[in-house]
């Protein structure tokens, strides 16, 4: 059984870097970028609101020797609780609960602290790879599992698309949206994609190799990247909707060892730099995120970038948050 669980983890999460890398590539091709721009964390001139969401509960990424799954969960829950972050939304893949008492305990621990659970499909399906009917069946399979953990039915009917892939054809896109409309589901959009999967892979490599200096550099780079993405997204959102439109950003993280270590520091950085942490539920329910556009997606991308493309708007006001892939690929080797 341990081998079967390991295979599931390996199969699911080995796919993620491929799609995320493609997302970044397409955005870079379409946006004017200053590659020499160096972002420095500094307080935002006006307060920014941000809700935290975490995907792939009860566990994301490969198992590691230096931190158990339970420790990852305990550290993340403790940081969110100690720092009083309100109504964090976690998105669950039921396949990870397959005959696994530890993962069941993790979800119970999460709920015991008042955090919320939403649907992320049972199998972490990529809508680009399956039919609409297969995808809907997987949503419903996951729903039946979530019923054992949530407080209310509306709680589990907040849905996060795996890989942020909402439909590579118009037919698929509106098959799913029609289903959601009939079943009162709400899509949990993302405005700040941390791209933590790649940082987590490098973090594991650094920890396994006992590269202490490089590990600290990686963490600092990760923090800078998140703030750069947040700044870019805030400017893009106001560029599209106007400077007076208020909204709360939605941050995407994963339930992994990197975030278990970084969470207290990340939350402190937000508070020190004029970022107010708000209910992820209230952020998700903002009507701004219910807007839609009648076109398929080749790749999963954050919400404001979807809206920019739908309007065919060139955005040259602020440098795109590049990943330093050459450094990430070489560090701790």
Short mmCIF file of C-alpha atoms in Angstrom, two decimals:
data_model
loop_
_atom_site.label_atom_id
_atom_site.label_comp_id
_atom_site.label_asym_id
_atom_site.label_seq_id
_atom_site.Cartn_x
_atom_site.Cartn_y
_atom_site.Cartn_z
CA UNK A 1 0.00 0.00 0.00
CA UNK A 2 2.85 2.43 0.74
CA UNK A 3 4.14 1.86 -2.78
CA UNK A 4 0.70 2.60 -4.21
CA UNK A 5 0.43 5.87 -2.30
CA UNK A 6 3.95 6.85 -3.35
CA UNK A 7 3.10 6.14 -6.98
CA UNK A 8 0.03 8.37 -6.79
CA UNK A 9 2.07 11.26 -5.37
CA UNK A 10 4.80 10.82 -7.95
CA UNK A 11 2.37 10.59 -10.87
CA UNK A 12 0.30 13.61 -9.85
CA UNK A 13 2.98 16.07 -8.96
CA UNK A 14 5.57 15.19 -11.56
CA UNK A 15 3.13 16.69 -14.09
CA UNK A 16 2.82 20.10 -12.46
CA UNK A 17 6.14 21.68 -13.47
CA UNK A 18 5.47 20.98 -17.16
CA UNK A 19 2.29 23.01 -17.24
CA UNK A 20 3.48 25.78 -14.94
CA UNK A 21 6.60 26.28 -17.05
CA UNK A 22 4.45 26.50 -20.18
CA UNK A 23 2.22 29.09 -18.49
CA UNK A 24 5.16 31.33 -17.75
CA UNK A 25 6.57 30.92 -21.24
CA UNK A 26 3.37 31.98 -22.98
CA UNK A 27 2.91 35.01 -20.74
CA UNK A 28 6.50 36.08 -21.34
CA UNK A 29 6.00 35.91 -25.09
CA UNK A 30 2.97 38.19 -24.94
CA UNK A 31 4.08 40.83 -22.43
CA UNK A 32 6.77 43.45 -22.80
CA UNK A 33 9.34 42.68 -20.14
CA UNK A 34 12.40 44.35 -18.72
CA UNK A 35 14.63 41.37 -17.99
CA UNK A 36 17.11 43.56 -16.10
CA UNK A 37 14.53 44.75 -13.58
CA UNK A 38 15.45 43.84 -9.98
CA UNK A 39 12.54 43.76 -7.55
CA UNK A 40 13.10 44.90 -3.95
CA UNK A 41 10.53 44.25 -1.24
CA UNK A 42 9.20 47.51 0.18
CA UNK A 43 5.91 48.64 1.75
CA UNK A 44 3.06 49.21 -0.65
CA UNK A 45 2.09 52.91 -0.76
CA UNK A 46 -1.55 52.02 -0.05
CA UNK A 47 -2.82 48.95 1.82
CA UNK A 48 -3.33 45.80 -0.24
CA UNK A 49 -5.73 43.06 0.82
CA UNK A 50 -4.83 39.40 0.31
CA UNK A 51 -6.57 36.09 1.01
CA UNK A 52 -4.48 32.91 1.35
CA UNK A 53 -5.48 29.69 -0.40
CA UNK A 54 -3.55 26.42 -0.31
CA UNK A 55 -3.92 23.69 -2.92
CA UNK A 56 -3.46 19.92 -2.82
CA UNK A 57 -4.44 19.16 0.74
CA UNK A 58 -3.67 16.92 2.53
CA UNK A 59 -0.19 16.76 0.94
CA UNK A 60 1.61 18.27 -2.05
CA UNK A 61 4.80 17.21 -3.75
CA UNK A 62 7.06 14.27 -2.96
CA UNK A 63 7.69 12.92 0.52
CA UNK A 64 10.97 14.12 2.03
CA UNK A 65 13.33 12.70 4.63
CA UNK A 66 13.80 15.89 6.63
CA UNK A 67 10.11 16.58 7.33
CA UNK A 68 7.18 14.19 7.58
CA UNK A 69 3.77 14.90 6.05
CA UNK A 70 2.40 15.40 9.53
CA UNK A 71 5.13 17.90 10.40
CA UNK A 72 4.42 19.86 7.21
CA UNK A 73 0.78 20.10 8.18
CA UNK A 74 1.46 20.96 11.81
CA UNK A 75 3.85 23.77 10.88
CA UNK A 76 1.50 25.32 8.32
CA UNK A 77 -1.52 25.12 10.62
CA UNK A 78 0.45 26.53 13.57
CA UNK A 79 1.74 29.50 11.57
CA UNK A 80 -1.70 30.37 10.20
CA UNK A 81 -3.24 29.99 13.65
CA UNK A 82 -0.55 31.85 15.60
CA UNK A 83 -0.56 34.71 13.08
CA UNK A 84 -4.38 34.82 13.17
CA UNK A 85 -4.87 34.53 9.40
CA UNK A 86 -8.66 34.46 8.82
CA UNK A 87 -10.61 31.86 6.82
CA UNK A 88 -7.83 30.27 4.81
CA UNK A 89 -9.21 28.05 2.06
CA UNK A 90 -7.61 24.66 1.43
CA UNK A 91 -8.42 22.72 -1.75
CA UNK A 92 -8.56 18.95 -1.47
CA UNK A 93 -7.70 16.06 -3.79
CA UNK A 94 -9.51 13.03 -2.42
CA UNK A 95 -7.13 10.58 -4.12
CA UNK A 96 -4.55 11.49 -1.49
CA UNK A 97 -6.84 10.17 1.23
CA UNK A 98 -6.90 6.69 -0.29
CA UNK A 99 -6.76 4.29 2.69
CA UNK A 100 -4.45 6.68 4.50
CA UNK A 101 -5.26 7.51 8.13
CA UNK A 102 -2.57 10.19 8.40
CA UNK A 103 -4.01 12.23 5.55
CA UNK A 104 -7.47 11.94 7.09
CA UNK A 105 -6.04 13.24 10.37
CA UNK A 106 -4.46 16.19 8.54
CA UNK A 107 -7.82 17.31 7.17
CA UNK A 108 -9.42 16.95 10.60
CA UNK A 109 -6.61 19.01 12.15
CA UNK A 110 -7.10 21.66 9.47
CA UNK A 111 -10.82 21.89 10.12
CA UNK A 112 -10.36 21.95 13.89
CA UNK A 113 -8.70 25.37 13.54
CA UNK A 114 -11.63 26.83 11.64
CA UNK A 115 -10.09 26.77 8.18
CA UNK A 116 -12.16 25.92 5.11
CA UNK A 117 -12.09 23.11 2.54
CA UNK A 118 -12.99 23.33 -1.14
CA UNK A 119 -13.09 20.99 -4.12
CA UNK A 120 -9.98 20.48 -6.29
CA UNK A 121 -11.25 17.32 -8.07
CA UNK A 122 -10.59 13.84 -6.73
CA UNK A 123 -7.74 12.97 -9.09
CA UNK A 124 -6.17 16.39 -9.78
CA UNK A 125 -7.33 16.08 -13.38
CA UNK A 126 -6.11 18.46 -16.05
CA UNK A 127 -9.21 19.51 -18.01
CA UNK A 128 -7.05 19.69 -21.12
CA UNK A 129 -6.44 15.93 -20.87
CA UNK A 130 -9.95 14.61 -20.10
CA UNK A 131 -13.51 15.06 -21.32
CA UNK A 132 -16.00 17.38 -19.62
CA UNK A 133 -17.96 14.38 -18.37
CA UNK A 134 -14.89 12.72 -16.84
CA UNK A 135 -13.99 15.99 -15.15
CA UNK A 136 -17.50 16.46 -13.73
CA UNK A 137 -17.56 12.89 -12.45
CA UNK A 138 -14.24 13.53 -10.69
CA UNK A 139 -15.63 16.69 -9.09
CA UNK A 140 -18.59 14.72 -7.76
CA UNK A 141 -16.37 11.91 -6.52
CA UNK A 142 -14.40 14.45 -4.52
CA UNK A 143 -17.57 16.12 -3.27
CA UNK A 144 -18.71 12.87 -1.67
CA UNK A 145 -15.46 12.78 0.33
CA UNK A 146 -15.59 16.43 1.38
CA UNK A 147 -19.05 15.94 2.87
CA UNK A 148 -17.39 14.19 5.80
CA UNK A 149 -15.27 17.24 6.68
CA UNK A 150 -17.03 20.51 5.85
CA UNK A 151 -19.47 22.44 8.02
CA UNK A 152 -21.84 23.35 5.18
CA UNK A 153 -22.52 22.35 1.57
CA UNK A 154 -21.67 25.85 0.23
CA UNK A 155 -18.21 25.51 1.82
CA UNK A 156 -17.21 22.57 -0.39
CA UNK A 157 -18.74 24.21 -3.47
CA UNK A 158 -15.82 26.59 -3.83
CA UNK A 159 -13.80 25.04 -6.65
CA UNK A 160 -10.18 25.46 -7.71
CA UNK A 161 -9.23 24.17 -11.17
CA UNK A 162 -6.11 21.96 -11.10
CA UNK A 163 -3.30 23.68 -13.01
CA UNK A 164 -5.71 26.65 -13.23
CA UNK A 165 -6.90 25.01 -16.46
CA UNK A 166 -10.51 26.10 -17.08
CA UNK A 167 -10.96 24.60 -20.53
CA UNK A 168 -8.88 24.29 -23.68
CA UNK A 169 -12.03 24.38 -25.83
CA UNK A 170 -15.08 26.63 -25.62
CA UNK A 171 -17.29 23.55 -25.33
CA UNK A 172 -15.39 22.21 -22.31
CA UNK A 173 -15.25 25.62 -20.68
CA UNK A 174 -19.00 26.05 -20.80
CA UNK A 175 -19.85 22.44 -20.04
CA UNK A 176 -18.15 22.93 -16.69
CA UNK A 177 -19.57 26.40 -16.12
CA UNK A 178 -23.07 25.18 -16.94
CA UNK A 179 -22.63 22.38 -14.41
CA UNK A 180 -21.36 24.86 -11.82
CA UNK A 181 -24.32 27.15 -12.41
CA UNK A 182 -26.80 24.31 -11.87
CA UNK A 183 -24.98 23.09 -8.74
CA UNK A 184 -24.20 26.52 -7.23
CA UNK A 185 -20.42 26.11 -7.45
CA UNK A 186 -18.14 29.15 -7.36
CA UNK A 187 -14.72 29.22 -9.00
CA UNK A 188 -11.83 30.16 -6.70
CA UNK A 189 -9.72 32.33 -8.96
CA UNK A 190 -6.06 33.22 -8.38
CA UNK A 191 -4.37 36.59 -8.81
CA UNK A 192 -1.02 35.73 -7.18
CA UNK A 193 0.50 32.43 -8.27
CA UNK A 194 3.56 31.86 -6.07
CA UNK A 195 4.94 29.20 -8.46
CA UNK A 196 6.06 27.48 -5.30
CA UNK A 197 6.25 24.06 -6.94
CA UNK A 198 9.58 24.91 -8.55
CA UNK A 199 10.93 26.54 -5.39
CA UNK A 200 9.84 23.52 -3.37
CA UNK A 201 11.72 21.16 -5.69
CA UNK A 202 14.90 23.23 -5.28
CA UNK A 203 14.31 23.60 -1.53
CA UNK A 204 14.19 19.80 -1.16
CA UNK A 205 17.41 19.49 -3.15
CA UNK A 206 19.12 22.09 -0.98
CA UNK A 207 17.97 20.52 2.28
CA UNK A 208 18.92 17.02 1.20
CA UNK A 209 22.40 18.27 0.29
CA UNK A 210 22.81 20.33 3.49
CA UNK A 211 23.36 23.54 1.53
CA UNK A 212 22.54 25.96 4.36
CA UNK A 213 23.70 29.18 2.69
CA UNK A 214 21.97 28.35 -0.59
CA UNK A 215 18.80 27.35 1.24
CA UNK A 216 18.63 30.78 2.87
CA UNK A 217 19.24 32.45 -0.49
CA UNK A 218 16.48 30.38 -2.04
CA UNK A 219 14.01 31.39 0.67
CA UNK A 220 14.86 35.06 0.19
CA UNK A 221 14.45 34.70 -3.57
CA UNK A 222 11.08 33.02 -3.05
CA UNK A 223 9.84 35.84 -0.82
CA UNK A 224 10.97 38.45 -3.33
CA UNK A 225 9.23 36.57 -6.14
CA UNK A 226 5.91 36.44 -4.28
CA UNK A 227 6.00 40.18 -3.61
CA UNK A 228 6.98 40.89 -7.21
CA UNK A 229 4.02 38.82 -8.47
CA UNK A 230 1.70 40.58 -6.02
CA UNK A 231 2.91 44.01 -7.16
CA UNK A 232 2.56 43.09 -10.82
CA UNK A 233 -0.91 41.62 -10.29
CA UNK A 234 -2.10 44.64 -8.33
CA UNK A 235 -0.97 47.04 -11.04
CA UNK A 236 -2.48 44.84 -13.77
CA UNK A 237 -5.81 44.56 -11.91
CA UNK A 238 -6.10 48.32 -11.52
CA UNK A 239 -4.97 48.85 -15.11
CA UNK A 240 -7.92 46.73 -16.28
CA UNK A 241 -10.61 47.74 -13.79
CA UNK A 242 -9.56 51.24 -12.81
CA UNK A 243 -7.63 52.72 -9.91
CA UNK A 244 -10.77 53.12 -7.76
CA UNK A 245 -11.91 49.46 -7.99
CA UNK A 246 -11.13 47.78 -4.70
CA UNK A 247 -10.52 44.04 -4.56
CA UNK A 248 -8.69 41.48 -2.45
CA UNK A 249 -5.97 39.44 -4.08
CA UNK A 250 -6.01 35.64 -3.88
CA UNK A 251 -2.67 33.91 -3.23
CA UNK A 252 -2.05 30.35 -4.40
CA UNK A 253 0.30 28.21 -2.31
CA UNK A 254 0.66 24.43 -1.93
CA UNK A 255 0.73 22.18 1.14
CA UNK A 256 4.44 21.44 0.93
CA UNK A 257 7.64 21.54 3.05
CA UNK A 258 8.84 24.88 1.69
CA UNK A 259 5.69 26.66 2.77
CA UNK A 260 5.77 24.85 6.11
CA UNK A 261 9.15 26.48 6.79
CA UNK A 262 8.47 29.85 5.20
CA UNK A 263 4.90 30.53 6.38
CA UNK A 264 5.66 32.50 9.58
CA UNK A 265 8.23 34.65 7.78
CA UNK A 266 5.95 35.17 4.77
CA UNK A 267 3.04 36.30 6.93
CA UNK A 268 5.29 38.70 8.85
CA UNK A 269 6.60 40.11 5.56
CA UNK A 270 3.07 40.76 4.40
CA UNK A 271 2.16 42.59 7.60
CA UNK A 272 5.38 44.63 7.58
CA UNK A 273 4.80 45.81 4.01
CA UNK A 274 1.22 47.07 4.12
CA UNK A 275 -0.48 43.83 3.06
CA UNK A 276 -3.59 43.07 5.09
CA UNK A 277 -4.49 39.38 5.29
CA UNK A 278 -8.23 38.93 4.87
CA UNK A 279 -10.70 36.08 4.59
CA UNK A 280 -9.97 34.02 1.49
CA UNK A 281 -13.68 33.23 1.34
CA UNK A 282 -14.65 36.90 1.10
CA UNK A 283 -11.95 37.51 -1.51
CA UNK A 284 -13.13 34.59 -3.66
CA UNK A 285 -16.76 35.79 -3.48
CA UNK A 286 -15.96 39.28 -4.79
CA UNK A 287 -18.12 39.76 -7.94
CA UNK A 288 -15.03 40.84 -9.87
CA UNK A 289 -13.92 37.19 -9.97
CA UNK A 290 -17.21 36.00 -11.42
CA UNK A 291 -16.56 37.70 -14.74
CA UNK A 292 -16.09 35.34 -17.65
CA UNK A 293 -15.00 35.52 -21.27
CA UNK A 294 -16.07 33.31 -24.20
CA UNK A 295 -12.76 31.88 -25.28
CA UNK A 296 -10.81 28.69 -24.56
CA UNK A 297 -7.49 28.63 -22.73
CA UNK A 298 -4.36 26.90 -23.96
CA UNK A 299 -2.85 27.18 -20.49
CA UNK A 300 -3.92 27.79 -16.92
CA UNK A 301 -3.23 31.41 -16.00
CA UNK A 302 -4.18 33.80 -13.16
CA UNK A 303 -7.41 35.78 -13.37
CA UNK A 304 -6.20 39.27 -14.26
CA UNK A 305 -4.04 37.85 -17.03
CA UNK A 306 -7.12 36.04 -18.37
CA UNK A 307 -9.01 39.34 -18.39
CA UNK A 308 -6.13 41.18 -20.05
CA UNK A 309 -6.08 38.68 -22.89
CA UNK A 310 -9.86 38.67 -23.21
CA UNK A 311 -9.75 42.43 -23.75
CA UNK A 312 -6.62 42.21 -25.93
CA UNK A 313 -4.92 44.83 -23.78
CA UNK A 314 -1.16 45.38 -24.03
CA UNK A 315 0.26 45.92 -20.55
CA UNK A 316 3.62 47.66 -20.53
CA UNK A 317 3.31 49.50 -17.24
CA UNK A 318 5.33 47.15 -15.05
CA UNK A 319 7.92 44.37 -15.56
CA UNK A 320 6.62 40.84 -15.64
CA UNK A 321 7.80 38.72 -12.65
CA UNK A 322 10.29 36.44 -14.30
CA UNK A 323 11.53 33.30 -12.58
CA UNK A 324 15.31 33.11 -12.52
CA UNK A 325 15.25 29.63 -14.05
CA UNK A 326 18.96 29.43 -14.78
CA UNK A 327 19.80 30.06 -11.12
CA UNK A 328 17.02 27.80 -9.83
CA UNK A 329 18.20 24.97 -12.05
CA UNK A 330 21.82 25.30 -10.92
CA UNK A 331 21.60 26.02 -7.18
CA UNK A 332 22.46 23.29 -4.69
CA UNK A 333 24.06 21.02 -7.27
#
